[in-house]
Amino acid sequence: MTGFDPETIRRFEHAGWQQVAAQYDATFAPATTPFIEALLDAAGITAGTTMLDVCCGTGLVTAAAAGRGARAVGLDFSPAMLNEARRAYPHLQFDEGDAETLPYADQSFGAVVSNFGVHHVPDPGKAIAEAFRVLCPGGRVADTTWAEPTANIAWRLLFDAIREHGDPTAAKAPPSGGNLGTAEAVSHLLRDAGFIEIRAEPVCREWVVADPRDLVLALSRGTVRTAALIAAQPAAARPAIEAAIARAAARYRRNDGSAVPTVAILACGTKLPR
């Protein structure tokens, strides 16, 4: 599928997150959680901050903010993800809603954050504009997006192995609404929404897995777009793909498993004070 249709993207993402919700924390969350504290720092989250966590998923960021004493609310469009969040953190507030049409009044929050959520939205510009709307003057926005695959070893290992042993074009997924893999792209998004004091930079962490083949398992059970690519590979190619990843990841092995470098773009900005 080559055409860009927002509703097709929304349905694709929604169906995917509904499917992976129950397995997310055990599979892909170890790749995203190392960035949470830096995200909250960038948004200035402290005790008493009123914070909205957009695309909150299983509630990991919302809970971390609450642990700092913030009055945190999580929002997601996937009921299955919200079920996981409410089960894990029954004392916190989680709302169902769309990042492009937030169900909150203007100037409701002192901070809005999103950890690897904005690039899944059909129109990230609308989501950032909505974040601006619900922020109080002087409030801060912060978000993380994955850097381009060339900068992220886990994805590079997978894509290289698929190019060698599988079919990179096999997935029939709709095009992404994001393309936010560079600091310039995310800065442009925040600037267009009206934010000032914008900062966007790469942040490096490690994704620790017991075995390199676990990367394939995590990406297939804890993501949507990449999972679709993996699922579309011929069954006969899967062992060769996994073996190629294991060989290429050998350099990242250490005593507790394999520590695969990951890179995110962490961006933040401020809504002009009155």
Coordinates of C-alpha atoms in Angstrom, one line a residue:
M1 CA 0.0 0.0 0.0
T2 CA 1.6 3.3 -1.1
G3 CA -1.1 6.0 -0.6
F4 CA -1.2 8.1 2.5
D5 CA -4.6 7.8 4.2
P6 CA -4.7 8.9 7.9
E7 CA -7.6 6.7 8.7
T8 CA -5.9 3.6 7.3
I9 CA -2.8 4.4 9.3
R10 CA -4.9 4.9 12.5
R11 CA -6.7 1.6 12.0
F12 CA -3.4 -0.2 11.3
E13 CA -1.8 1.2 14.4
H14 CA -4.8 0.6 16.6
A15 CA -5.2 -3.0 15.6
G16 CA -1.5 -3.6 16.1
W17 CA -1.3 -2.1 19.6
Q18 CA -4.5 -4.0 20.6
Q19 CA -2.7 -7.2 19.6
V20 CA 0.6 -6.6 21.3
A21 CA -0.6 -4.9 24.5
A22 CA -0.4 -8.0 26.8
Q23 CA 3.1 -8.8 25.8
Y24 CA 4.6 -5.3 25.5
D25 CA 6.1 -4.9 28.9
A26 CA 7.8 -8.3 28.7
T27 CA 9.2 -7.8 25.2
F28 CA 9.7 -4.3 23.9
A29 CA 9.5 -2.2 27.0
P30 CA 13.2 -2.9 27.9
A31 CA 14.1 -0.9 24.8
T32 CA 12.0 2.1 25.7
T33 CA 12.2 2.4 29.4
P34 CA 15.9 3.5 29.6
F35 CA 14.8 6.8 28.0
I36 CA 12.0 7.7 30.6
E37 CA 14.0 9.6 33.1
A38 CA 15.7 11.8 30.5
L39 CA 12.2 12.5 29.0
L40 CA 10.8 13.5 32.4
D41 CA 13.9 15.7 33.1
A42 CA 13.5 17.4 29.7
A43 CA 9.8 18.2 30.6
G44 CA 10.8 19.5 34.0
I45 CA 8.7 17.0 35.9
T46 CA 8.8 17.5 39.7
A47 CA 6.5 17.1 42.6
G48 CA 3.2 18.9 41.9
T49 CA 3.6 19.1 38.1
T50 CA 0.3 18.4 36.3
M51 CA 1.4 16.2 33.4
L52 CA -0.2 14.4 30.5
D53 CA 1.4 11.3 29.1
V54 CA 0.2 11.0 25.4
C55 CA 0.3 7.6 23.8
C56 CA 0.9 6.3 27.4
G57 CA 0.7 2.6 26.4
T58 CA 1.0 0.4 29.5
G59 CA 1.6 3.4 31.8
L60 CA 5.3 3.2 32.4
V61 CA 6.0 6.9 31.9
T62 CA 2.8 8.0 33.8
A63 CA 3.9 5.8 36.8
A64 CA 7.5 7.2 36.7
A65 CA 6.1 10.7 36.8
A66 CA 3.8 9.9 39.6
G67 CA 6.8 8.5 41.4
R68 CA 8.3 12.0 41.3
G69 CA 5.2 13.4 42.9
A70 CA 3.6 14.7 39.7
R71 CA -0.1 14.6 39.2
A72 CA 0.1 12.5 36.1
V73 CA -2.6 11.4 33.6
G74 CA -2.1 8.9 30.9
L75 CA -3.9 8.8 27.6
D76 CA -4.0 6.2 24.8
F77 CA -6.3 5.2 22.0
S78 CA -5.9 1.4 22.6
P79 CA -8.3 -0.1 25.2
A80 CA -6.0 -3.1 25.5
M81 CA -3.0 -0.9 26.4
L82 CA -5.1 1.0 28.9
N83 CA -6.3 -2.3 30.5
E84 CA -2.6 -3.2 31.1
A85 CA -1.9 0.3 32.5
R86 CA -4.9 0.2 34.8
R87 CA -4.1 -3.3 36.0
A88 CA -0.5 -2.3 36.8
Y89 CA -1.3 1.1 38.3
P90 CA -4.8 1.1 39.6
H91 CA -4.3 4.3 41.6
L92 CA -3.5 6.4 38.5
Q93 CA -5.8 8.0 36.0
F94 CA -5.7 6.6 32.4
D95 CA -8.1 8.0 29.8
E96 CA -9.0 6.7 26.3
G97 CA -8.6 9.2 23.6
D98 CA -6.9 10.3 20.4
A99 CA -3.6 12.3 20.4
E100 CA -4.9 14.4 17.6
T101 CA -8.1 15.4 19.4
L102 CA -7.2 15.5 23.1
P103 CA -10.3 15.4 25.4
Y104 CA -9.1 18.1 27.7
A105 CA -9.7 21.8 28.1
D106 CA -7.2 24.5 27.0
Q107 CA -4.4 25.1 29.5
S108 CA -5.1 22.0 31.5
F109 CA -1.5 20.8 32.1
G110 CA 1.9 22.1 33.1
A111 CA 3.7 19.5 31.0
V112 CA 2.9 17.1 28.1
V113 CA 5.2 14.2 27.3
S114 CA 5.2 11.2 24.9
N115 CA 7.7 8.4 24.9
F116 CA 8.0 6.9 21.4
G117 CA 4.3 7.8 20.6
V118 CA 4.2 10.8 18.3
H119 CA 5.7 9.0 15.3
H120 CA 2.8 6.5 15.4
V121 CA 0.2 9.2 15.0
P122 CA -1.1 9.7 11.4
D123 CA -0.5 13.4 11.7
P124 CA 2.2 14.2 14.3
G125 CA 1.7 17.9 13.6
K126 CA -1.9 17.7 14.9
A127 CA -0.7 15.9 18.0
I128 CA 1.9 18.5 18.8
A129 CA -0.6 21.3 18.2
E130 CA -3.0 19.6 20.6
A131 CA -0.2 19.3 23.2
F132 CA 0.4 23.1 22.8
R133 CA -3.4 23.8 23.3
V134 CA -3.7 21.9 26.5
L135 CA -0.5 23.3 28.0
C136 CA -0.6 26.2 30.4
P137 CA 1.5 29.2 29.4
G138 CA 5.1 28.5 30.3
G139 CA 4.4 24.7 30.2
R140 CA 6.8 22.3 28.6
V141 CA 6.5 19.5 26.0
A142 CA 9.0 16.7 25.6
D143 CA 8.9 13.6 23.4
T144 CA 11.1 10.8 22.2
T145 CA 11.2 9.3 18.7
W146 CA 13.5 6.6 17.4
A147 CA 16.4 7.9 15.4
E148 CA 16.7 6.7 11.9
P149 CA 17.4 2.9 11.5
T150 CA 21.0 3.6 10.3
A151 CA 21.6 4.9 13.9
N152 CA 19.8 2.2 15.7
I153 CA 21.7 -1.1 15.8
A154 CA 18.8 -3.4 16.6
W155 CA 16.8 -2.2 13.6
R156 CA 19.9 -2.3 11.4
L157 CA 20.6 -5.8 12.4
L158 CA 17.1 -6.9 11.5
F159 CA 16.9 -4.9 8.3
D160 CA 20.3 -6.1 7.1
A161 CA 19.3 -9.7 7.8
I162 CA 16.0 -9.4 6.0
R163 CA 17.7 -7.8 3.0
E164 CA 20.1 -10.8 2.9
H165 CA 17.7 -13.7 3.6
G166 CA 14.2 -12.4 3.3
D167 CA 12.0 -9.8 1.5
P168 CA 12.2 -6.1 2.7
T169 CA 9.1 -5.3 0.7
A170 CA 6.9 -8.1 2.0
A171 CA 4.9 -6.1 4.5
K172 CA 1.8 -4.4 3.1
A173 CA 1.7 -1.8 5.9
P174 CA 0.5 1.8 5.2
P175 CA 3.2 4.5 5.1
S176 CA 4.2 6.0 8.4
G177 CA 2.8 9.4 9.4
G178 CA 6.0 10.1 11.3
N179 CA 9.4 10.3 9.7
L180 CA 10.7 11.9 12.8
G181 CA 14.1 10.2 13.0
T182 CA 16.2 13.4 13.0
A183 CA 16.6 16.3 15.4
E184 CA 15.8 18.7 12.6
A185 CA 12.5 17.0 11.8
V186 CA 11.3 17.0 15.4
S187 CA 12.5 20.6 15.9
H188 CA 10.5 21.7 12.9
L189 CA 7.4 20.0 14.2
L190 CA 7.6 21.8 17.6
R191 CA 8.4 25.2 15.9
D192 CA 5.4 24.9 13.6
A193 CA 3.2 24.3 16.7
G194 CA 4.4 27.6 18.3
F195 CA 6.9 26.3 20.9
I196 CA 10.0 28.3 21.8
E197 CA 13.2 27.3 23.5
I198 CA 13.3 24.2 21.4
R199 CA 16.0 21.6 22.0
A200 CA 16.4 18.3 20.1
E201 CA 19.3 16.0 20.3
P202 CA 20.2 12.3 20.1
V203 CA 20.2 10.3 23.3
C204 CA 22.0 7.0 23.5
R205 CA 21.1 4.0 25.6
E206 CA 21.4 0.2 25.6
W207 CA 18.8 -2.5 25.0
V208 CA 19.9 -5.5 27.0
V209 CA 18.6 -8.9 25.8
A210 CA 19.5 -12.4 27.0
D211 CA 20.1 -13.6 23.4
P212 CA 20.3 -11.7 20.2
R213 CA 17.5 -13.7 18.8
D214 CA 15.3 -12.1 21.5
L215 CA 15.5 -8.9 19.4
V216 CA 13.4 -10.6 16.7
L217 CA 10.9 -11.9 19.4
A218 CA 10.6 -8.5 21.0
L219 CA 10.2 -6.6 17.8
S220 CA 7.6 -9.1 16.6
R221 CA 5.6 -9.1 19.8
G222 CA 6.0 -5.6 21.1
T223 CA 5.9 -3.3 18.0
V224 CA 3.4 -2.8 15.1
R225 CA 5.1 -1.7 11.9
T226 CA 8.3 -3.7 12.4
A227 CA 6.2 -6.6 13.6
A228 CA 4.3 -6.5 10.3
L229 CA 7.6 -6.7 8.4
I230 CA 8.8 -9.7 10.4
A231 CA 5.4 -11.5 10.1
A232 CA 5.5 -11.1 6.3
Q233 CA 8.8 -12.9 5.9
P234 CA 8.7 -16.4 4.4
A235 CA 8.7 -19.1 7.1
A236 CA 11.7 -20.7 5.5
A237 CA 13.7 -17.5 5.8
R238 CA 13.1 -17.0 9.5
P239 CA 15.9 -19.3 10.8
A240 CA 18.5 -17.6 8.5
I241 CA 17.3 -14.1 9.5
E242 CA 17.7 -15.0 13.2
A243 CA 21.1 -16.6 12.7
A244 CA 22.3 -13.6 10.7
I245 CA 21.2 -11.3 13.6
A246 CA 23.0 -13.5 16.1
R247 CA 26.2 -13.4 14.2
A248 CA 26.1 -9.7 13.7
A249 CA 25.3 -9.0 17.3
A250 CA 28.1 -11.0 18.7
R251 CA 30.2 -7.9 19.2
Y252 CA 27.6 -6.6 21.7
R253 CA 27.8 -9.6 24.0
R254 CA 28.6 -9.2 27.7
N255 CA 28.2 -11.2 30.9
D256 CA 24.4 -10.5 31.3
G257 CA 23.5 -10.9 27.7
S258 CA 23.8 -8.6 24.7
A259 CA 23.7 -4.8 25.1
V260 CA 22.6 -3.4 21.8
P261 CA 23.0 0.4 21.4
T262 CA 19.8 2.4 20.8
V263 CA 19.4 6.0 19.8
A264 CA 16.4 8.3 20.4
I265 CA 15.8 11.9 19.4
L266 CA 14.7 13.7 22.6
A267 CA 13.0 17.0 21.9
C268 CA 11.5 19.6 24.2
G269 CA 10.0 23.1 24.0
T270 CA 8.2 25.7 26.0
K271 CA 4.8 27.3 25.4
L272 CA 5.3 31.1 25.5
P273 CA 4.5 32.4 28.9
R274 CA 1.9 35.2 29.2

